[in-house]
């Protein structure tokens, strides 16, 4: 067997290998406004994620008192005052659409702000980097240690780092399962090993994924696994603000000393002193001065790094900043900068968000606690009875979303002289069947409707089922058709 | 034959050694399989040999090798079915012990009986009565309210159990005689009685036919089974001739055919083929379709 060659084995005039091994990145710590924003957002996001399951919300007797709960066993979703049934899954569809459009809107205004500040991958990777920095030291120290051989001190450091990482990862998985069951009860069960196996499995899965994705994969998730960089490239336009190296101001690069000499002579020289700080702090290891690129998650840390240098050398800050191509060209032509947040695409995105969000809020505000759905028999669609009248069969589903049993009457409206029968129920009055709906359940019944419609009646007439709560007077209705053979 | 004597050539683009093989200027890279892959491959071979020994595998002249464990997929199925029976046991027990009325009054049992009945109906009854029990010519629609042998829960259960003209001792008996073929009635009398019968359920009659004569023919020959008022007799499976439902069709030609050649549709007896609980579930299912009394 021949050993495959490494890139360094090749002659300089070679084209080079198509593949190279991943280069390990040692981002340097940095201070500044963007770093501060990231710390605050990290605290807020993780705080919500880790502690939300413990927030209580009183829903009365028999209902869970957890503010946010995905109750898979009973097919209910609770979000503070909102309770959703499987029949109301469209709220989630709406939420997903709104979320996608919000992402588009963010992108058209400020580039990949999601990636840089809010994406879970970024937030957890940032947290893991903070641990790494705390245990092993900053960039130079870490690079030096990586090059050194094995030492006991080093082993202790690594053990500490991985234990903290694993604890964070384990807590991440633990918090996840708390959203699916009553949190205090589940914690008790988890500790006493009484919890369902699925809870332990999910904790295991999330511990593993958090540990590997935030600890080892890091920027590779953004570059190789995530589809969003590809999508956002198609969504952005020349007006979108992106983390940009203002080459009109920065070029030509030179050393601090040389730049001072040239400036004294009145020669053209840029502000960039090629200190490489923007590269050193970058968590994806790129050089922002190469222009917009797929690997850039636009976290703004290079802005902080560059600003710190500019302050030190007494040059104006924001050599790297949120900017766009249009302004670079305008500055080069000597025109003032302009920013245009109100554009066709931002307006359209906003309108869509408001429309869908408004429709969902409207629907939520008018949510009914009594509902009825109907399904017409298909085989046979209609039956002729011996006296010549016509019978249609329906499967009717009643939804009682209240926390108590109630008695409802069923009326039918539409076909001439319609008479309704409920199969297998004791009707209190023969003409107006009444049934009991259990609390917080659906009830499915077979309902037959007879009509003495004559032979010349139309083939299909609309029929409306009214369900009336005898006690509360709530009415729910649904429409279908009554078919004549 | 490839020449293996020359020194190893390195492909510039990939940095990988070539095998030295060349076809039309295209060279083959030497990318050997990873060791883990090779070992996985060997492991699968060893595994397969073990599998042949442990599980039934080789066909022989008089059967097959049984394997070390004596494993049989049939036995596994039996175990699974026994487990299923155990899981369903309590519910099926409730179905077996409850009376037909009790089942229909209990929403949970009704839902169970309907679900079970529907499946069994699809397997056994749908070929004649249709998947939705809408029937067809000669096969009663079980959704309507016209019942040859009665539409109460007990009557439906009895019909399913013993059938009609099925040959079972307890099955329903009763034939429509072939009045024409057997020479009891003349063709003219048959036309008259057919038109008279049509008039009973308000259908138009052929102009010029003597309905009074038809009434007389009916009184002389048909009342024994269909009754004085032609409303039929469920003991004999004689249909009601005054309603709007006609099993074989209500047009004049069909009725003439019926009177001439008789009718004797057969419903098989299901007792012995289906267990009593299943028959019970099916009776409830059929009753709940809407036509039951």
XYZ file of C-alpha atoms in Angstrom:
778
model
C 0.000 0.000 0.000
C 1.191 3.481 -0.804
C 0.848 6.190 1.756
C -1.273 9.063 0.426
C 0.728 12.224 0.031
C 0.195 15.352 2.040
C -0.242 18.787 0.542
C 3.245 19.720 1.727
C 4.819 16.863 -0.235
C 3.902 18.510 -3.518
C 5.987 20.871 -5.616
C 5.110 24.573 -5.513
C 3.933 24.559 -9.136
C 1.402 21.819 -8.438
C -2.274 22.724 -8.485
C -2.547 21.450 -4.928
C -4.853 18.897 -3.462
C -8.602 19.127 -3.893
C -9.106 18.385 -0.219
C -7.347 19.594 2.864
C -7.831 18.573 6.445
C -9.818 20.962 8.633
C -7.614 23.601 10.213
C -8.194 24.050 13.892
C -9.254 27.565 14.821
C -8.204 29.328 18.014
C -10.320 32.456 18.247
C -8.953 35.196 20.429
C -11.072 36.902 23.056
C -12.181 40.423 22.310
C -14.058 43.232 24.034
C -16.384 45.777 22.563
C -20.012 46.620 21.943
C -20.718 43.620 19.680
C -19.114 41.214 22.099
C -21.280 42.775 24.818
C -24.411 42.327 22.727
C -23.458 38.687 22.214
C -22.939 38.115 25.945
C -26.313 39.670 26.745
C -28.153 37.713 24.055
C -26.442 34.514 25.160
C -27.557 35.088 28.744
C -31.121 35.844 27.652
C -31.413 32.885 25.241
C -29.862 30.329 27.570
C -31.769 31.746 30.530
C -35.054 31.281 28.710
C -34.094 27.826 27.489
C -32.891 26.482 30.825
C -35.470 27.999 33.148
C -38.699 28.343 31.172
C -39.953 24.843 32.112
C -39.990 25.885 35.759
C -42.354 28.802 35.218
C -45.799 27.929 36.575
C -49.162 28.971 35.187
C -52.393 28.251 36.986
C -54.953 26.697 34.653
C -57.297 25.397 37.283
C -57.985 21.898 38.475
C -57.098 18.946 36.277
C -54.973 20.996 33.863
C -51.178 21.152 34.004
C -49.745 24.206 35.745
C -46.603 24.488 33.621
C -46.393 27.678 31.562
C -44.862 25.987 28.509
C -45.646 22.322 28.061
C -45.756 20.046 25.047
C -48.017 17.313 26.381
C -47.547 14.589 23.776
C -49.367 11.941 25.782
C -52.571 13.971 25.812
C -51.975 15.766 22.526
C -52.011 19.235 24.024
C -49.692 22.181 23.761
C -49.681 24.812 26.491
C -48.051 28.205 26.123
C -48.996 30.451 29.038
C -52.675 31.317 28.500
C -52.791 29.522 25.164
C -53.862 25.879 24.904
C -53.707 24.191 21.524
C -55.256 20.953 20.287
C -54.000 18.772 17.443
C -56.867 20.171 15.371
C -55.222 23.576 15.683
C -51.909 22.549 14.220
C -52.217 25.415 11.726
C -50.988 27.775 14.442
C -47.649 26.011 14.250
C -47.690 26.237 10.463
C -48.371 29.955 10.768
C -45.632 30.320 13.353
C -43.136 28.559 11.104
C -44.069 30.767 8.152
C -43.757 33.905 10.288
C -40.416 32.667 11.640
C -39.108 32.089 8.113
C -40.225 35.525 6.917
C -38.767 37.187 10.028
C -35.504 35.500 9.108
C -35.824 36.904 5.574
C -36.581 40.364 6.949
C -33.606 40.242 9.327
C -31.480 39.178 6.398
C -32.593 42.008 4.145
C -31.943 44.547 6.906
C -28.836 43.320 8.678
C -27.510 40.253 6.887
C -27.024 37.048 8.874
C -27.821 38.552 12.263
C -29.540 35.290 13.136
C -26.330 33.355 12.535
C -24.137 35.750 14.428
C -26.195 36.351 17.541
C -29.155 34.000 18.004
C -28.538 30.675 16.279
C -28.281 27.909 18.915
C -25.125 26.644 17.227
C -23.511 30.057 17.672
C -24.775 30.536 21.223
C -23.593 27.141 22.478
C -20.300 27.278 20.570
C -19.669 30.689 22.111
C -20.404 29.262 25.545
C -18.063 26.324 24.926
C -15.339 28.711 23.733
C -15.786 30.705 26.927
C -15.194 27.522 28.939
C -12.191 26.624 26.818
C -10.716 30.107 27.314
C -11.383 29.943 31.050
C -9.602 26.600 31.420
C -6.841 26.708 28.811
C -6.247 30.404 28.351
C -6.542 32.669 25.335
C -5.538 32.115 21.702
C -1.736 32.180 21.987
C -1.730 30.024 25.091
C -4.044 27.467 23.513
C -1.976 27.337 20.329
C 1.190 26.875 22.311
C -0.351 24.110 24.442
C -1.671 22.335 21.363
C 1.868 22.133 20.010
C 3.364 20.813 23.213
C 3.620 17.209 24.226
C 1.710 15.493 26.975
C 1.968 16.882 30.481
C 0.065 16.121 33.626
C -1.028 19.756 33.955
C -2.325 19.648 30.383
C -4.242 16.439 31.009
C -5.879 17.962 34.061
C -6.875 21.007 32.034
C -8.366 18.923 29.269
C -10.229 16.761 31.756
C -11.653 19.861 33.419
C -12.657 21.405 30.101
C -14.425 18.286 28.861
C -16.174 17.744 32.182
C -17.565 21.278 32.119
C -18.545 20.838 28.487
C -20.280 17.565 29.245
C -22.083 19.100 32.195
C -23.385 21.932 30.035
C -24.361 19.443 27.315
C -26.093 17.216 29.840
C -27.970 20.133 31.306
C -28.997 21.141 27.782
C -30.490 17.690 27.194
C -32.080 17.711 30.641
C -33.754 21.060 30.026
C -35.073 19.781 26.706
C -37.069 16.910 28.166
C -38.554 19.198 30.819
C -40.634 20.836 28.104
C -42.466 17.545 27.565
C -43.548 16.741 31.107
C -44.203 18.461 34.403
C -40.688 19.714 35.197
C -40.472 19.234 39.018
C -42.080 15.780 38.805
C -39.815 14.705 35.966
C -36.706 15.880 37.789
C -37.736 13.828 40.804
C -38.312 10.807 38.554
C -35.019 11.330 36.739
C -33.127 11.401 40.012
C -34.831 8.280 41.354
C -34.534 6.509 37.979
C -38.314 6.273 37.662
C -38.512 8.434 34.552
C -39.574 6.872 31.270
C -36.724 5.443 29.193
C -37.459 7.901 26.396
C -36.498 10.795 28.691
C -33.063 9.291 29.356
C -32.617 8.545 25.664
C -33.392 12.135 24.699
C -31.093 13.508 27.355
C -28.414 11.221 25.959
C -29.014 12.311 22.371
C -28.937 16.022 23.239
C -25.932 15.660 25.498
C -24.098 13.961 22.652
C -25.135 16.454 19.952
C -24.444 19.501 22.112
C -21.041 18.139 23.126
C -19.975 17.250 19.599
C -21.560 20.147 17.693
C -20.524 22.930 20.095
C -17.286 21.358 21.300
C -15.818 19.861 18.131
C -17.770 20.630 14.965
C -18.230 24.330 15.718
C -17.861 26.474 12.573
C -17.992 23.354 10.397
C -21.698 23.112 11.185
C -22.177 26.584 9.674
C -19.935 25.971 6.692
C -20.747 22.372 5.736
C -23.968 21.331 7.416
C -26.238 24.355 7.580
C -28.294 25.264 4.502
C -28.889 28.823 5.638
C -25.612 30.307 4.228
C -26.655 29.071 0.795
C -30.198 30.382 1.141
C -29.224 33.746 2.544
C -26.873 34.340 -0.357
C -29.937 34.296 -2.596
C -31.918 36.537 -0.235
C -29.442 39.346 0.239
C -29.257 42.410 -1.971
C -26.976 45.396 -2.414
C -28.820 47.363 0.289
C -28.575 44.769 3.059
C -26.162 45.751 5.805
C -23.404 43.186 6.235
C -20.264 43.035 8.283
C -17.963 44.583 5.706
C -14.340 45.570 5.408
C -14.418 49.058 3.961
C -11.627 48.569 1.452
C -12.125 52.076 0.142
C -10.761 53.229 3.486
C -8.480 50.333 4.345
C -6.403 49.860 1.190
C -3.547 50.032 0.585
C -2.513 48.139 3.671
C 0.842 48.893 5.185
C 2.593 48.801 8.502
C 1.833 51.496 11.066
C 5.262 53.053 10.634
C 5.245 53.072 6.863
C 1.725 54.424 6.799
C 2.800 57.365 8.966
C 5.716 58.114 6.613
C 3.571 57.936 3.503
C 0.858 60.013 5.107
C 3.439 62.697 5.968
C 4.490 62.781 2.322
C 0.867 63.105 1.264
C 0.892 59.751 -0.522
C -2.297 57.650 -0.675
C -2.365 55.029 2.080
C -5.089 52.974 3.742
C -6.049 52.637 7.406
C -5.554 48.865 7.536
C -2.286 48.089 9.254
C -2.478 44.378 8.492
C -2.445 43.461 12.198
C -4.622 40.380 11.505
C -6.672 40.977 14.650
C -9.916 40.554 12.661
C -8.721 37.090 11.614
C -7.513 36.137 15.090
C -10.880 36.762 16.747
C -13.002 35.184 14.013
C -14.778 32.032 15.230
C -14.921 30.653 11.678
C -11.319 31.579 10.935
C -11.902 33.742 7.890
C -10.434 37.015 6.690
C -13.290 39.498 6.358
C -11.083 41.605 4.136
C -11.645 39.057 1.370
C -15.196 40.370 1.034
C -18.533 38.716 1.808
C -18.190 34.955 2.051
C -20.223 31.898 2.918
C -18.243 31.117 6.079
C -18.913 34.532 7.640
C -21.585 34.274 10.325
C -21.540 38.055 10.810
C -21.097 38.016 14.528
C -19.351 41.404 14.488
C -16.404 40.329 16.625
C -13.970 41.508 13.906
C -15.600 44.956 14.183
C -14.760 45.058 17.893
C -11.224 43.783 17.245
C -10.551 46.330 14.488
C -12.107 49.209 16.451
C -9.827 48.466 19.390
C -6.803 48.702 17.098
C -8.025 51.840 15.377
C -8.522 53.533 18.754
C -4.987 52.585 19.750
C -3.395 53.993 16.597
C -5.594 57.065 16.659
C -7.566 56.412 13.486
C -11.337 56.613 13.142
C -13.142 53.411 14.149
C -15.404 51.208 12.000
C -12.903 50.333 9.328
C -14.858 47.106 9.560
C -18.532 47.675 10.235
C -22.062 47.078 9.106
C -22.052 48.489 5.613
C -22.970 47.627 2.053
C -21.485 47.804 -1.427
C -23.562 50.786 -2.445
C -22.047 52.955 0.263
C -18.506 51.822 -0.530
C -19.012 52.907 -4.118
C -20.710 56.147 -3.092
C -17.807 57.041 -0.803
C -15.320 56.267 -3.555
C -17.258 58.630 -5.802
C -17.255 61.250 -3.029
C -20.981 61.018 -2.363
C -22.538 60.846 1.139
C -23.582 57.476 2.568
C -27.243 56.533 2.408
C -29.159 53.779 4.143
C -32.487 52.518 2.875
C -34.241 50.213 5.294
C -37.616 50.726 3.584
C -37.423 48.864 0.310
C -39.824 46.715 -1.680
C -38.635 43.472 -0.079
C -38.617 44.723 3.492
C -42.115 46.149 3.032
C -43.388 42.894 1.501
C -41.854 40.804 4.308
C -43.349 43.108 6.936
C -46.764 42.952 5.298
C -46.643 39.138 5.218
C -45.554 38.961 8.862
C -48.273 41.352 9.967
C -50.927 39.606 7.853
C -50.193 36.070 9.029
C -49.495 37.142 12.600
C -52.704 39.184 12.641
C -54.747 36.314 11.227
C -53.338 33.978 13.885
C -54.019 36.438 16.685
C -57.540 36.984 15.408
C -58.157 33.252 15.280
C -56.657 32.820 18.739
C -58.798 35.589 20.195
C -61.889 33.953 18.717
C -60.938 30.420 19.637
C -64.022 28.339 20.374
C -64.266 25.914 23.243
C -66.954 23.853 21.553
C -66.382 22.592 18.049
C -67.924 20.183 15.611
C -66.544 18.581 12.451
C -68.437 16.380 10.071
C -67.513 13.749 7.513
C -70.104 12.547 5.029
C -70.455 8.810 4.380
C -68.981 7.965 0.998
C -70.245 4.465 0.589
C -73.195 4.731 0.227
C -73.578 8.492 -0.136
C -77.334 8.302 0.323
C -79.902 5.590 1.041
C -83.520 5.440 -0.048
C -85.735 4.209 2.771
C -88.824 2.053 2.358
C -91.208 4.978 2.681
C -89.343 6.822 -0.052
C -87.507 9.252 2.202
C -83.747 9.667 1.996
C -81.132 8.970 4.634
C -77.562 10.313 4.743
C -74.976 9.070 7.195
C -72.304 11.272 8.771
C -69.422 10.787 11.147
C -69.561 13.752 13.483
C -66.734 14.704 15.781
C -67.469 16.915 18.769
C -64.701 18.800 20.567
C -65.249 19.861 24.146
C -62.268 22.004 25.069
C -63.646 22.916 28.485
C -62.481 21.270 31.673
C -65.885 19.818 32.552
C -68.468 17.463 31.076
C -71.404 19.029 29.342
C -74.647 18.120 27.643
C -75.176 19.259 24.091
C -78.155 19.070 21.764
C -77.714 18.393 18.079
C -79.918 20.111 15.525
C -79.821 19.859 11.796
C -80.910 22.518 9.361
C -81.339 22.415 5.609
C -83.055 19.331 4.154
C -86.870 19.441 4.304
C -88.333 17.903 7.486
C -84.959 16.625 8.539
C -84.909 14.128 11.394
C -81.649 13.319 13.153
C -80.636 10.048 14.857
C -77.473 9.463 16.829
C -76.421 5.827 16.683
C -75.977 4.315 20.103
C -77.017 7.261 22.203
C -79.990 7.683 24.459
C -81.731 10.712 23.139
C -83.460 12.629 25.860
C -86.060 13.793 23.396
C -86.604 11.823 20.221
C -86.559 14.824 17.893
C -83.589 16.544 19.440
C -80.813 14.152 20.351
C -78.718 15.174 23.292
C -75.388 13.697 24.219
C -72.828 14.108 26.955
C -69.378 15.330 25.949
C -66.569 14.379 28.320
C -64.316 17.169 29.541
C -61.334 18.092 27.396
C -62.005 15.338 24.866
C -63.325 14.649 21.432
C -66.362 12.468 20.907
C -67.006 10.789 17.595
C -70.507 9.639 16.774
C -72.380 8.265 13.831
C -75.262 10.534 12.947
C -78.047 9.721 10.495
C -80.205 12.373 8.907
C -83.521 11.454 7.268
C -85.405 13.798 5.008
C -88.687 13.154 3.260
C -87.479 15.130 0.275
C -89.511 14.294 -2.786
C -88.064 12.804 -5.962
C -87.879 16.238 -7.558
C -85.655 17.738 -4.884
C -82.176 18.747 -5.982
C -79.399 16.189 -5.851
C -77.552 18.010 -3.116
C -78.711 20.563 -0.575
C -76.608 22.265 2.081
C -77.006 20.944 5.599
C -75.853 22.613 8.796
C -75.258 20.842 12.093
C -75.721 22.977 15.173
C -74.385 21.792 18.487
C -75.767 23.683 21.475
C -74.463 23.488 25.007
C -77.645 23.176 27.052
C -76.105 24.792 30.105
C -73.915 27.562 28.704
C -75.743 28.254 25.479
C -72.528 27.993 23.434
C -73.236 27.021 19.844
C -70.918 25.481 17.289
C -71.927 24.791 13.717
C -70.547 23.034 10.700
C -71.731 22.679 7.143
C -71.964 19.741 4.787
C -74.363 18.568 2.108
C -77.370 16.291 2.064
C -77.426 14.144 -1.031
C -80.424 12.555 -2.721
C -79.765 9.389 -4.725
C -0.623 -7.055 -17.596
C 0.266 -3.934 -15.766
C 3.870 -3.211 -15.282
C 4.500 -3.136 -11.553
C 8.198 -2.638 -11.816
C 8.161 1.111 -12.465
C 8.293 3.585 -9.626
C 5.093 4.841 -8.103
C 3.548 7.712 -9.973
C 1.802 10.486 -8.075
C -1.309 12.149 -9.461
C -0.788 15.885 -9.233
C -4.373 16.986 -8.640
C -5.215 14.665 -5.778
C -1.766 13.897 -4.489
C -2.621 10.213 -4.549
C -0.518 7.429 -6.040
C -1.802 5.796 -9.218
C -1.973 2.067 -9.911
C -0.056 2.539 -13.143
C -3.047 1.407 -15.177
C -3.938 3.670 -18.046
C -6.778 3.681 -20.533
C -6.908 6.312 -23.256
C -4.898 8.683 -21.117
C -7.023 8.173 -18.053
C -5.112 6.828 -15.107
C -6.487 4.897 -12.184
C -5.890 6.295 -8.718
C -4.736 3.874 -6.080
C -7.204 4.522 -3.279
C -7.167 1.384 -1.184
C -10.092 0.537 1.044
C -9.726 1.710 4.603
C -8.741 -0.967 7.061
C -11.941 -0.586 9.064
C -13.904 -1.271 5.908
C -11.986 -4.487 5.208
C -12.478 -5.696 8.769
C -16.180 -4.894 8.624
C -16.372 -6.962 5.460
C -14.608 -9.940 7.082
C -16.838 -9.591 10.119
C -19.974 -9.836 7.973
C -18.660 -13.053 6.385
C -18.013 -14.581 9.797
C -21.391 -13.372 10.970
C -23.134 -15.005 7.993
C -21.498 -18.364 8.721
C -22.673 -18.166 12.318
C -26.105 -17.215 11.055
C -26.277 -20.316 8.833
C -25.515 -22.485 11.835
C -27.765 -20.834 14.367
C -30.865 -20.196 12.279
C -32.792 -22.380 9.816
C -31.019 -21.903 6.507
C -30.200 -24.833 4.228
C -32.897 -26.593 2.206
C -32.507 -30.364 2.400
C -34.219 -33.209 0.575
C -36.714 -33.801 3.372
C -37.053 -30.371 4.880
C -34.411 -27.913 6.020
C -31.720 -27.414 8.641
C -33.413 -26.343 11.871
C -30.547 -24.374 13.349
C -29.236 -24.488 16.902
C -32.093 -22.546 18.448
C -34.888 -24.357 16.642
C -36.145 -20.931 15.652
C -39.329 -20.782 13.609
C -41.032 -17.656 12.349
C -44.361 -19.471 12.649
C -43.760 -20.045 16.356
C -42.797 -16.407 16.735
C -46.047 -15.411 15.063
C -48.005 -17.625 17.448
C -46.329 -15.952 20.388
C -47.121 -12.527 18.980
C -50.730 -13.484 18.367
C -51.036 -14.836 21.892
C -49.618 -11.545 23.181
C -52.130 -9.656 21.062
C -54.968 -11.730 22.462
C -53.709 -10.971 25.917
C -53.626 -7.251 25.202
C -57.072 -7.342 23.704
C -58.307 -9.914 26.168
C -60.062 -7.631 28.603
C -61.817 -5.638 25.935
C -62.818 -8.688 23.930
C -64.022 -10.331 27.096
C -66.291 -7.355 27.693
C -67.576 -7.707 24.144
C -68.154 -11.423 24.614
C -70.101 -11.084 27.843
C -72.173 -7.976 27.115
C -75.538 -8.347 25.450
C -76.097 -6.806 22.052
C -78.152 -3.971 23.579
C -75.543 -3.315 26.225
C -72.851 -3.057 23.587
C -74.850 -0.535 21.627
C -75.566 1.587 24.686
C -71.937 1.697 25.847
C -69.948 4.165 23.698
C -66.615 2.430 24.274
C -67.984 -1.037 23.466
C -69.920 0.339 20.495
C -66.766 1.902 19.080
C -64.893 -1.382 19.600
C -67.649 -3.466 18.027
C -67.927 -1.094 15.084
C -64.188 -1.139 14.508
C -63.995 -4.920 14.728
C -67.205 -5.387 12.767
C -66.044 -3.144 9.993
C -62.860 -5.118 9.438
C -64.596 -8.484 9.532
C -67.340 -7.157 7.282
C -64.759 -6.066 4.744
C -63.168 -9.522 4.752
C -66.307 -11.651 4.693
C -69.390 -9.703 3.692
C -68.160 -7.042 1.289
C -67.945 -9.402 -1.735
C -71.761 -9.564 -1.803
C -72.968 -6.574 0.196
C -70.260 -4.120 -0.901
C -67.608 -2.483 1.270
C -70.080 0.108 2.535
C -72.888 -2.488 2.804
C -74.833 -0.705 0.076
C -75.644 -4.056 -1.530
C -76.696 -4.491 -5.142
C -79.229 -6.305 -7.206
C -80.109 -9.466 -5.272
C -77.876 -8.438 -2.358
C -79.696 -6.376 0.270
C -78.580 -2.869 1.158
C -77.897 -3.011 4.881
C -78.090 0.762 5.304
C -81.789 1.029 4.510
C -84.685 0.121 6.785
C -86.096 -2.778 4.780
C -85.252 -6.176 6.254
C -86.259 -9.505 4.725
C -85.546 -11.468 7.897
C -85.845 -8.669 10.440
C -83.615 -5.786 11.454
C -83.437 -5.990 15.238
C -80.063 -6.767 16.785
C -81.093 -10.337 17.610
C -82.576 -10.914 14.159
C -79.460 -9.607 12.433
C -77.242 -11.774 14.633
C -79.380 -14.807 13.827
C -79.213 -14.148 10.102
C -75.431 -13.797 10.247
C -75.082 -16.941 12.341
C -77.301 -19.293 10.394
C -77.800 -17.563 7.061
C -80.742 -17.840 4.715
C -81.336 -20.902 2.536
C -77.847 -21.800 3.660
C -78.496 -25.441 4.349
C -77.960 -24.878 8.078
C -80.753 -26.383 10.171
C -81.410 -23.117 11.978
C -81.108 -20.966 8.849
C -83.963 -18.978 7.414
C -86.105 -20.923 4.966
C -88.575 -19.739 2.389
C -88.506 -19.524 -1.401
C -90.242 -17.457 -3.972
C -91.866 -20.066 -6.167
C -91.421 -20.214 -9.933
C -95.074 -19.587 -10.830
C -94.455 -19.431 -14.526
C -91.886 -22.153 -14.961
C -93.885 -24.565 -12.861
C -97.050 -23.834 -14.840
C -99.047 -22.460 -11.928
C -99.767 -19.178 -13.643
C -100.169 -18.299 -17.304
C -98.085 -15.606 -18.907
C -101.115 -13.318 -18.976
C -101.786 -13.821 -15.292
C -98.155 -13.079 -14.525
C -98.310 -9.778 -16.427
C -101.497 -8.906 -14.570
C -100.123 -9.715 -11.135
C -96.826 -7.961 -11.887
C -98.650 -4.760 -12.795
C -100.888 -5.092 -9.764
C -97.853 -5.413 -7.511
C -96.315 -2.324 -9.115
C -99.503 -0.417 -8.407
C -99.178 -1.312 -4.716
C -96.113 0.810 -4.299
C -97.417 3.593 -6.487
C -95.549 2.680 -9.654
C -97.111 3.193 -13.071
C -98.853 0.237 -14.706
C -99.032 -0.876 -18.329
C -102.128 0.631 -20.044
C -104.868 -1.894 -20.712
C -103.802 -4.403 -18.109
C -106.656 -5.658 -15.917
C -105.473 -4.752 -12.396
C -108.564 -6.307 -10.843
C -107.603 -9.627 -12.405
C -104.098 -9.133 -11.099
C -105.450 -8.500 -7.620
C -107.366 -11.752 -7.862
C -104.263 -13.654 -8.976
C -102.411 -12.148 -6.026
C -105.158 -13.102 -3.596
C -105.187 -16.660 -4.911
C -101.430 -17.269 -5.049
C -99.338 -14.730 -3.184
C -101.020 -13.802 0.105
C -99.834 -16.970 1.768
C -96.368 -15.542 1.965
C -96.648 -11.810 1.214
C -99.801 -11.344 3.281
C -103.245 -9.911 2.542
C -101.860 -6.391 2.540
C -98.733 -7.458 0.578
C -96.556 -6.150 3.406
C -94.492 -9.341 3.434
C -93.528 -11.750 6.183
C -90.133 -11.760 7.866
C -90.591 -15.355 9.049
C -90.501 -16.458 5.440
C -88.276 -13.751 4.079
C -91.165 -12.544 1.943
C -90.519 -8.895 1.055
C -92.897 -6.021 1.580
C -94.279 -5.266 -1.876
C -95.787 -1.904 -0.982
C -92.607 -0.030 -0.130
C -90.017 1.663 -2.297
C -87.277 -0.903 -1.915
C -86.941 -3.724 -4.425
C -84.162 -6.214 -3.992
C -84.231 -7.417 -7.600
C -85.652 -4.271 -9.244
C -89.090 -2.791 -9.617
C -89.487 -2.561 -13.375
C -92.172 -4.681 -14.975
C -89.810 -7.043 -16.783
C -87.907 -7.845 -13.572
C -91.069 -8.511 -11.612
C -92.377 -10.751 -14.405
C -89.080 -12.597 -14.316
C -89.321 -12.928 -10.533
C -92.846 -14.341 -10.659
C -92.023 -16.642 -13.578
C -88.778 -18.131 -12.307
C -88.852 -17.481 -8.572
C -86.049 -16.190 -6.386
C -83.938 -17.846 -3.746
C -80.911 -15.793 -2.826
C -78.535 -17.460 -0.415
C -76.897 -15.940 2.632
C -74.285 -18.336 4.035
C -74.215 -19.356 7.672
C -71.207 -17.845 9.440
C -71.330 -19.797 12.646
C -68.357 -22.107 12.681
C -66.442 -19.803 10.375
C -66.459 -16.799 12.700
C -66.409 -16.971 16.463
C -69.478 -15.810 18.424
C -67.831 -12.582 19.626
C -66.950 -11.625 16.087
C -70.494 -12.348 14.921
C -71.776 -10.251 17.777
C -69.525 -7.353 16.802
C -70.673 -7.661 13.222
C -74.343 -7.694 14.192
C -73.799 -4.452 16.123
C -71.837 -2.973 13.235
C -74.533 -3.818 10.681
C -77.240 -2.552 13.023
C -75.368 0.733 13.513
C -75.056 1.297 9.779
C -78.445 2.896 10.028
C -80.927 0.365 8.746
C -81.416 -1.609 11.951
C -84.725 -1.477 13.730
